[in-house]
PDB file of C-alpha atoms in Angstrom:
ATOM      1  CA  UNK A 105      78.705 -22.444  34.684  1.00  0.00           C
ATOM      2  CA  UNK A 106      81.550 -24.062  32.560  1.00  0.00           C
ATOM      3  CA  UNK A 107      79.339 -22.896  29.437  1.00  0.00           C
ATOM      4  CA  UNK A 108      79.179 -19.286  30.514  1.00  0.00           C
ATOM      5  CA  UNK A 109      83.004 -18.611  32.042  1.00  0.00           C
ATOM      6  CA  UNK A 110      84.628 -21.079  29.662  1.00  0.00           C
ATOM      7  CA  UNK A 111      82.726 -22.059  26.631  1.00  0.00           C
ATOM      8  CA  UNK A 112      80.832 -19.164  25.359  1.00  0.00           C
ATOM      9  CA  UNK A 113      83.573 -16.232  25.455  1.00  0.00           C
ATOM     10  CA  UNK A 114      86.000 -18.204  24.040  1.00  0.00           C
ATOM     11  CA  UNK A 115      83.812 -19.714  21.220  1.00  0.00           C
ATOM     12  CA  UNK A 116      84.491 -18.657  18.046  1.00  0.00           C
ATOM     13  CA  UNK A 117      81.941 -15.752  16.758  1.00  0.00           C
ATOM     14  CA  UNK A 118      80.880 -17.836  13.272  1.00  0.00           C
ATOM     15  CA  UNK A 119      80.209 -20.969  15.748  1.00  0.00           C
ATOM     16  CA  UNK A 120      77.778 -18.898  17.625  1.00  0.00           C
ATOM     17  CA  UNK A 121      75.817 -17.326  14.549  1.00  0.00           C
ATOM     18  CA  UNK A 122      75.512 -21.123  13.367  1.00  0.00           C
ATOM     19  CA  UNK A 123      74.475 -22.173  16.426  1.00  0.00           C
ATOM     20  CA  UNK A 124      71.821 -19.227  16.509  1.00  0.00           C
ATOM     21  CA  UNK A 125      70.686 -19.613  13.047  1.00  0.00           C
ATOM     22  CA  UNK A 126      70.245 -23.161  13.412  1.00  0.00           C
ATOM     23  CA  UNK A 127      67.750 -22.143  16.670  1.00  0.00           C
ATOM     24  CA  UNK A 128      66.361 -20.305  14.850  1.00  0.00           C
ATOM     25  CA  UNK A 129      65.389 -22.865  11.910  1.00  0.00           C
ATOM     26  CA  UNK A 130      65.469 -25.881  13.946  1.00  0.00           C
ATOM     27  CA  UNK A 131      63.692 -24.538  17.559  1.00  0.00           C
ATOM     28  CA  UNK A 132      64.481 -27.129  20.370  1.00  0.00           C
ATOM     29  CA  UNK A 133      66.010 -29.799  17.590  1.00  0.00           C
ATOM     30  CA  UNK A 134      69.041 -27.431  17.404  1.00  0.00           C
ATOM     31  CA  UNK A 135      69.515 -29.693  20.492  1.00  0.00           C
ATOM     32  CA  UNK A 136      70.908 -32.066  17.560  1.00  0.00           C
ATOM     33  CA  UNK A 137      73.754 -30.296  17.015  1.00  0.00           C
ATOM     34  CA  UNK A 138      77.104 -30.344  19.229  1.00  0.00           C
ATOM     35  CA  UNK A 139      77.196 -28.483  22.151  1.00  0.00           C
ATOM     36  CA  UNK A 140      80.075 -25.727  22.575  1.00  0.00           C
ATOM     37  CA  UNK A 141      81.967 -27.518  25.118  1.00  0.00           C
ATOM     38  CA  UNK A 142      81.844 -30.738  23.223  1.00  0.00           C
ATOM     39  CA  UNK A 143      82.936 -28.392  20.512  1.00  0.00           C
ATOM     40  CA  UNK A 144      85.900 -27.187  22.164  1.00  0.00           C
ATOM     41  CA  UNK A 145      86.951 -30.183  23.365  1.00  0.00           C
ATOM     42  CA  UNK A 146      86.858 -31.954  19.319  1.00  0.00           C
ATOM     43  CA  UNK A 147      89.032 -28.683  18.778  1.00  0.00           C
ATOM     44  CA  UNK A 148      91.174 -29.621  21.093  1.00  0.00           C
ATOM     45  CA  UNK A 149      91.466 -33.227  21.017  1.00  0.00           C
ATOM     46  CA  UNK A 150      92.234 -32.433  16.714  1.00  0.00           C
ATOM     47  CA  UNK A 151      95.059 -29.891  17.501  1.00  0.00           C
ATOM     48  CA  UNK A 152      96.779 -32.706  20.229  1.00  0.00           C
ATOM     49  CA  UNK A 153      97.083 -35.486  17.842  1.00  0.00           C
ATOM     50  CA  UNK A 154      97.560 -33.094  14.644  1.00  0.00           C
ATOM     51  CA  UNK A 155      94.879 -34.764  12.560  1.00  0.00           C
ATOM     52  CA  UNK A 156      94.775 -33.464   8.881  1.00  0.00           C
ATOM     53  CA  UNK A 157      92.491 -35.892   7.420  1.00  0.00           C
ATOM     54  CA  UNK A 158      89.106 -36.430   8.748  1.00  0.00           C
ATOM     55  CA  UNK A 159      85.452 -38.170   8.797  1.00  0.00           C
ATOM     56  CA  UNK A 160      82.413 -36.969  10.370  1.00  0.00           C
ATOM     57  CA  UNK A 161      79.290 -38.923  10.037  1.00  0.00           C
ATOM     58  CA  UNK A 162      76.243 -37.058  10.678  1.00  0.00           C
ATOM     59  CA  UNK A 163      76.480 -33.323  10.185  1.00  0.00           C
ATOM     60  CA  UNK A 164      73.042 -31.411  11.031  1.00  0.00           C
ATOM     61  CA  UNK A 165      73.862 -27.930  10.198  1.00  0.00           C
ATOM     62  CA  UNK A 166      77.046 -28.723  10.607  1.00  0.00           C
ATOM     63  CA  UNK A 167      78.566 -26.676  14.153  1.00  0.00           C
ATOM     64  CA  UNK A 168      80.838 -30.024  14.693  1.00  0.00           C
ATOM     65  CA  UNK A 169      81.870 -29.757  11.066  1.00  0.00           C
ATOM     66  CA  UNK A 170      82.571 -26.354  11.569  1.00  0.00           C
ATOM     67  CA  UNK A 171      84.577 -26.971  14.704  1.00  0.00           C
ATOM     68  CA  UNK A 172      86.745 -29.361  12.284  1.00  0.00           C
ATOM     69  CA  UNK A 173      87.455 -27.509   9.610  1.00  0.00           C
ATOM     70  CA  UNK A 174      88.670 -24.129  11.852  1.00  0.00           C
ATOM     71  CA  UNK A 175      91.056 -26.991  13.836  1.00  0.00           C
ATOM     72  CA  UNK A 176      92.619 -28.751  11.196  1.00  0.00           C
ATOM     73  CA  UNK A 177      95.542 -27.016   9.204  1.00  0.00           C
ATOM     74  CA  UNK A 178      95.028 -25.345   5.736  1.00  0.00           C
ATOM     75  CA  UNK A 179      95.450 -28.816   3.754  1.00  0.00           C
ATOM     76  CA  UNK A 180      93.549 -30.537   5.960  1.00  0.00           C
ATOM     77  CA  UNK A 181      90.346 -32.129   4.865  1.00  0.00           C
ATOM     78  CA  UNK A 182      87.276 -33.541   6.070  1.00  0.00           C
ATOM     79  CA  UNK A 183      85.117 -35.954   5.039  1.00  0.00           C
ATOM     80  CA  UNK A 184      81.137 -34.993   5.797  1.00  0.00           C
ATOM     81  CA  UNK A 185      78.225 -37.760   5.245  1.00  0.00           C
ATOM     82  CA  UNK A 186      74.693 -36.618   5.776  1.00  0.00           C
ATOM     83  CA  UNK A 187      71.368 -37.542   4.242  1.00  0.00           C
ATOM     84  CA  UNK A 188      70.339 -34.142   4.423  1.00  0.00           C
ATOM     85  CA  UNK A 189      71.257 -31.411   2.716  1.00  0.00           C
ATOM     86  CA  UNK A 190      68.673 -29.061   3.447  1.00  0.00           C
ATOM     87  CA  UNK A 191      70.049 -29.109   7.143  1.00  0.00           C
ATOM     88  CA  UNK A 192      73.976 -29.142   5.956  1.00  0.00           C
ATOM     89  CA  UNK A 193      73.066 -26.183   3.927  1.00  0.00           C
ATOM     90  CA  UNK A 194      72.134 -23.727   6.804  1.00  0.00           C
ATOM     91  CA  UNK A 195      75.732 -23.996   7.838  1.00  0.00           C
ATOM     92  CA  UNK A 196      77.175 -23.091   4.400  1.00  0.00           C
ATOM     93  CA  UNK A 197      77.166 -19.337   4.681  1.00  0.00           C
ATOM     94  CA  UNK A 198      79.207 -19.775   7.780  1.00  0.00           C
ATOM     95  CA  UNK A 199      81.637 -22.348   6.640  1.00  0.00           C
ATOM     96  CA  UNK A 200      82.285 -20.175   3.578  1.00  0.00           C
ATOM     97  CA  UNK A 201      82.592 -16.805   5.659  1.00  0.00           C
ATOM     98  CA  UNK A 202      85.312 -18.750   8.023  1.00  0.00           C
ATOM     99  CA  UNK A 203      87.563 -19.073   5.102  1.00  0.00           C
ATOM    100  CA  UNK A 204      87.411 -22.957   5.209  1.00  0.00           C
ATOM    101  CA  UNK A 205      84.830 -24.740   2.720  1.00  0.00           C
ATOM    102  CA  UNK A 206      88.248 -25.604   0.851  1.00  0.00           C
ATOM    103  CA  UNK A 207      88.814 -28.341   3.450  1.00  0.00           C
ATOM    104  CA  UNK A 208      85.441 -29.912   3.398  1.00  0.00           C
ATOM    105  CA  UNK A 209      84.105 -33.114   1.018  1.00  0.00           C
ATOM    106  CA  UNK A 210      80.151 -33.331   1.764  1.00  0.00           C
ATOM    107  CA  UNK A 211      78.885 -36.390   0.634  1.00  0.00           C
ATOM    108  CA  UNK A 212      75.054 -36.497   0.691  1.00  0.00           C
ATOM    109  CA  UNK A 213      74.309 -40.352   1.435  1.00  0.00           C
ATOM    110  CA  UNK A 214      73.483 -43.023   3.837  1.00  0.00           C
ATOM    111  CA  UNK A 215      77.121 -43.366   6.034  1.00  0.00           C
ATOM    112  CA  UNK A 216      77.458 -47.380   5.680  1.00  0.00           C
ATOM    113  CA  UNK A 217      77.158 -47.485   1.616  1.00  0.00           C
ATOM    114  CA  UNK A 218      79.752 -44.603   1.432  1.00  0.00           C
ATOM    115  CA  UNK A 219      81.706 -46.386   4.286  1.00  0.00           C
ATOM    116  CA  UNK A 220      81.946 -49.597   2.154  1.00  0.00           C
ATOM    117  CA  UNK A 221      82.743 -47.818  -0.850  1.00  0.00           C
ATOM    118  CA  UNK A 222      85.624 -46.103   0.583  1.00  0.00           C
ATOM    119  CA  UNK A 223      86.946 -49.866   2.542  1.00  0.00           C
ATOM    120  CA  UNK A 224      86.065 -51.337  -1.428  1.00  0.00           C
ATOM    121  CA  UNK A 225      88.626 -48.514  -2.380  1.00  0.00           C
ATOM    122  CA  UNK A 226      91.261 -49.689  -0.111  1.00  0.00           C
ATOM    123  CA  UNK A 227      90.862 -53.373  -1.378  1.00  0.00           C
ATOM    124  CA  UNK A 228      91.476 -52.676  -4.938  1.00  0.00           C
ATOM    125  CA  UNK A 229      94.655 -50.354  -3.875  1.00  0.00           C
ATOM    126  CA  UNK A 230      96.048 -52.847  -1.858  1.00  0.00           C
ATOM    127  CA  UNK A 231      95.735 -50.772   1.534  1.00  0.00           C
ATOM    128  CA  UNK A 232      97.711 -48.201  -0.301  1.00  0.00           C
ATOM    129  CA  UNK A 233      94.304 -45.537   0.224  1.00  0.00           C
ATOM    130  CA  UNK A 234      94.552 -43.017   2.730  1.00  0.00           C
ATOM    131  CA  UNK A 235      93.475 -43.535   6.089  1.00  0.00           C
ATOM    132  CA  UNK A 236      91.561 -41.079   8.546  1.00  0.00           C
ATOM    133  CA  UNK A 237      93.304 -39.321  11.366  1.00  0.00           C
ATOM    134  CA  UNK A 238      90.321 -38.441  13.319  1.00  0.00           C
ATOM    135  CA  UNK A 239      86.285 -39.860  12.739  1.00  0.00           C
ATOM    136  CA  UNK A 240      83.596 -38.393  14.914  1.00  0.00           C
ATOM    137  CA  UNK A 241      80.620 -40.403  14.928  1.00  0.00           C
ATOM    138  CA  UNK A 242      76.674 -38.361  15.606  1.00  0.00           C
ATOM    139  CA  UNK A 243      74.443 -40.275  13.380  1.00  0.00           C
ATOM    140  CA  UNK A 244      71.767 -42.585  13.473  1.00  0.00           C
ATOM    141  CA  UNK A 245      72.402 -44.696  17.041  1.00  0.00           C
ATOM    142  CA  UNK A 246      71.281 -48.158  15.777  1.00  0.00           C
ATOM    143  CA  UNK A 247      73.857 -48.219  13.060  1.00  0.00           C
ATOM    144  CA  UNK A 248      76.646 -47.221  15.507  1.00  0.00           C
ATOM    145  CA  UNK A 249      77.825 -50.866  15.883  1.00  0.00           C
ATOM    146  CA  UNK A 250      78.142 -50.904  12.063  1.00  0.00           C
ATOM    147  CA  UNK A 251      79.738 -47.301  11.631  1.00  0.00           C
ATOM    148  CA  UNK A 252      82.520 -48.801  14.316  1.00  0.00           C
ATOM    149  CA  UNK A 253      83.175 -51.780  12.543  1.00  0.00           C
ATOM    150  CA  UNK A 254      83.874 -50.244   8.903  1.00  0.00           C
ATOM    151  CA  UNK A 255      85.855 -46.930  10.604  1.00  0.00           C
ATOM    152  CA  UNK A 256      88.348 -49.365  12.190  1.00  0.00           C
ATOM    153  CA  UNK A 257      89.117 -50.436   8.839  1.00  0.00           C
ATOM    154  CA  UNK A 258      89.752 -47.089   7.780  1.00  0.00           C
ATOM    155  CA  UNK A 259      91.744 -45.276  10.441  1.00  0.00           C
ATOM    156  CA  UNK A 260      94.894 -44.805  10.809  1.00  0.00           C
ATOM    157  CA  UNK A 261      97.390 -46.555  13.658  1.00  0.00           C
ATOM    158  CA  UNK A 262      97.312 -43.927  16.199  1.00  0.00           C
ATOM    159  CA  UNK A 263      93.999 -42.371  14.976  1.00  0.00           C
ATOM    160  CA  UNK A 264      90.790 -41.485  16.900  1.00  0.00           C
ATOM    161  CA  UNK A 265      87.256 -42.402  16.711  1.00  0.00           C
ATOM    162  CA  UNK A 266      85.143 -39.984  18.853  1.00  0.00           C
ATOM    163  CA  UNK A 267      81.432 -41.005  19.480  1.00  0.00           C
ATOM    164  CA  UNK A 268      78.354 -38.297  20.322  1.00  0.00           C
ATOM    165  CA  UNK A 269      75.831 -39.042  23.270  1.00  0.00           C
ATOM    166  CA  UNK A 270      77.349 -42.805  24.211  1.00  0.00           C
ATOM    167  CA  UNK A 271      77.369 -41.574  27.724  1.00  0.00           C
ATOM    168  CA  UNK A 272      73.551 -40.707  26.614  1.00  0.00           C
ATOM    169  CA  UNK A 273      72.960 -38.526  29.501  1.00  0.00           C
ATOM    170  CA  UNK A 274      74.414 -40.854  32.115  1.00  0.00           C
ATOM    171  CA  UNK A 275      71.876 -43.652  31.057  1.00  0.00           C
ATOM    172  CA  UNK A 276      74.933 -45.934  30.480  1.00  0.00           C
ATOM    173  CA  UNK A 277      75.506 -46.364  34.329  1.00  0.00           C
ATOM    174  CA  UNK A 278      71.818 -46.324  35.092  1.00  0.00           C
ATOM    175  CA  UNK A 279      69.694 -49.627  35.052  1.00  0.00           C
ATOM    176  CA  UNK A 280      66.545 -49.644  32.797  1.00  0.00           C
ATOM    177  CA  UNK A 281      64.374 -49.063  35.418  1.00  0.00           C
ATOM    178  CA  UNK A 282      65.791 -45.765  36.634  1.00  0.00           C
ATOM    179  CA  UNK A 283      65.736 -44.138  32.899  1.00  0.00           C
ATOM    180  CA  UNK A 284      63.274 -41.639  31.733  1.00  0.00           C
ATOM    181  CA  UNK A 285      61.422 -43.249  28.505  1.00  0.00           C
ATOM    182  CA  UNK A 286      62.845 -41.508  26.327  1.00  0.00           C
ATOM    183  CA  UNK A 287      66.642 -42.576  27.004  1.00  0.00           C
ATOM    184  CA  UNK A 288      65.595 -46.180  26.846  1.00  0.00           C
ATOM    185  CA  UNK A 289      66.946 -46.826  23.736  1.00  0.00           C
ATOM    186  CA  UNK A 290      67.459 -50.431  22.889  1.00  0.00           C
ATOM    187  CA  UNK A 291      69.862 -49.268  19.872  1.00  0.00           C
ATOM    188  CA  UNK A 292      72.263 -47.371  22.803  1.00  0.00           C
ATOM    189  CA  UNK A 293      71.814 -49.630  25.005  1.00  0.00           C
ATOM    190  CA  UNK A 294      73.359 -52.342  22.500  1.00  0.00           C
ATOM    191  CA  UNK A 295      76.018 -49.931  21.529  1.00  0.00           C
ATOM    192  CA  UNK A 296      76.964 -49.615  25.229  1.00  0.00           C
ATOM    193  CA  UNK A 297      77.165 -53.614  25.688  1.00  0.00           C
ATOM    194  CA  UNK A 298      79.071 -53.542  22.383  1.00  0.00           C
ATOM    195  CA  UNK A 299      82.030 -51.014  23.637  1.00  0.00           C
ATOM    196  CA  UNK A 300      81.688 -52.499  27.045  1.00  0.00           C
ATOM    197  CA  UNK A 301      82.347 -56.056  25.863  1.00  0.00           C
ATOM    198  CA  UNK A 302      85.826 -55.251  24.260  1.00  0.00           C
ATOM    199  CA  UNK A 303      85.273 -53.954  20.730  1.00  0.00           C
ATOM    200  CA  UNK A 304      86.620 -50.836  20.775  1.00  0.00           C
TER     201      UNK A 304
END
C-alpha cells in the first residue's frame, strides 16, 4: 500500500528504470538493492540535515547512490566503495542521464582498507581532513562492527550514520528459535548486541 500511493508515483522516473534494469540483470537479487521507500526516506533524511559530503559503502547497481547524488546540492559529493564494478556499472547510464556523476567518487575496493586509508589521512593532517556529513552503511554484515568503528572516526559532530537491514526483517526482536534459517545470521545477530550494548 505505502509503495503504491506513496512511493512509486512520487519516485523519480531514472530511479525506476535503474531499479528495472537492475531486475532485469540481477532477477530476484535486485532484492539487494534499496527499496523505494527506504529510498525516499535517505532523500529525505539528506535534505533535513543538509549533508553535502557523503559515504556509502556498498553500492550494487547503485539505486541508493542514485538517491544520494539527486538529494545532495550541486557541490555535493559522495563517496562510493564497492568491490564490484560490473554491478556499479549498470547504474552508470542512469547516474549520467540524471545530470549528477559530477558528485560521485567510486572507489572500487574492500570498504575497511579504504576506510583506514582515509582515518591514516586524517592522522597525518592533524584532523584538519574533511569529515562526512552523512554514511549509509549496505555492505557485507559481518564487517558492520568494523565499518562502525572507523566511520565514527570520520564523521562529522552532528553527522549521520544510516545502516541497511539492522532491523533484518524484524529478526532483531525475535528469539533464535522463532527465525526462518535464513535470517539467523550470527554476523547480525552480533551487530544487533553490538548497537544494543551502547556503541552507537
Amino acid at each position: 500500500y505505502i509503495l503504491d500511493t506513496s512511493v512509486f508515483p512520487r519516485e523519480h522516473e531514472l530511479l525506476k528504470q535503474l531499479r528495472t534494469a537492475t531486475f532485469e540483470k540481477y532477477g530476484r537479487l535486485c532484492e539487494l538493492s534499496v527499496p523505494g521507500d527506504e529510498g525516499m526516506f535517505l532523500s529525505m533524511l539528506l535534505k533535513l540535515i543538509n549533508a553535502k559530503r557523503t559515504l556509502e559503502i556498498g553500492v550494487f547497481t547503485g539505486y541508493s547512490l542514485l538517491t544520494t547524488a539527486l538529494a545532495l546540492p550541486d557541490d555535493g559529493e559522495v563517496t562510493a566503495i564497492d568491490l564490484d564494478r560490473e554491478a556499479y556499472e549498470v547504474g552508470l547510464p542512469f547516474i549520467a542521464k540524471a545530470g549528477v556523476a559530477h558528485k560521485i567518487n567510486f572507489i572500487q575496493s574492500d570498504a575497511l582498507s579504504v576506510l583506514d586509508q582515509m582515518l591514516s589521512q586524517k592522522v597525518r593532517e592533524q584532523g584538519r581532513a574533511e569529515e562526512f556529513d552523512f554514511v549509509f552503511v549496505d555492505a557485507d554484515k559481518a564487517d558492520y562492527r568494523g565499518y562502525h568503528e572507523r566511520v565514527m572516526r570520520l564523521l562529522r559532530i552532528g553527522g549521520v550514520v544510516a545502516y541497511d537491514n539492522t532491523l533484518w526483517y524484524g529478526s532483531v526482536a525475535k528469539g533464535q528459535e522463532e527465525l526462518p534459517e535464513f535470517l539467523r545470521s550470527r554476523a547480525m545477530e552480533d551487530v544487533s548486541s553490538y548497537f544494543y550494548n551502547g556503541h552507537a
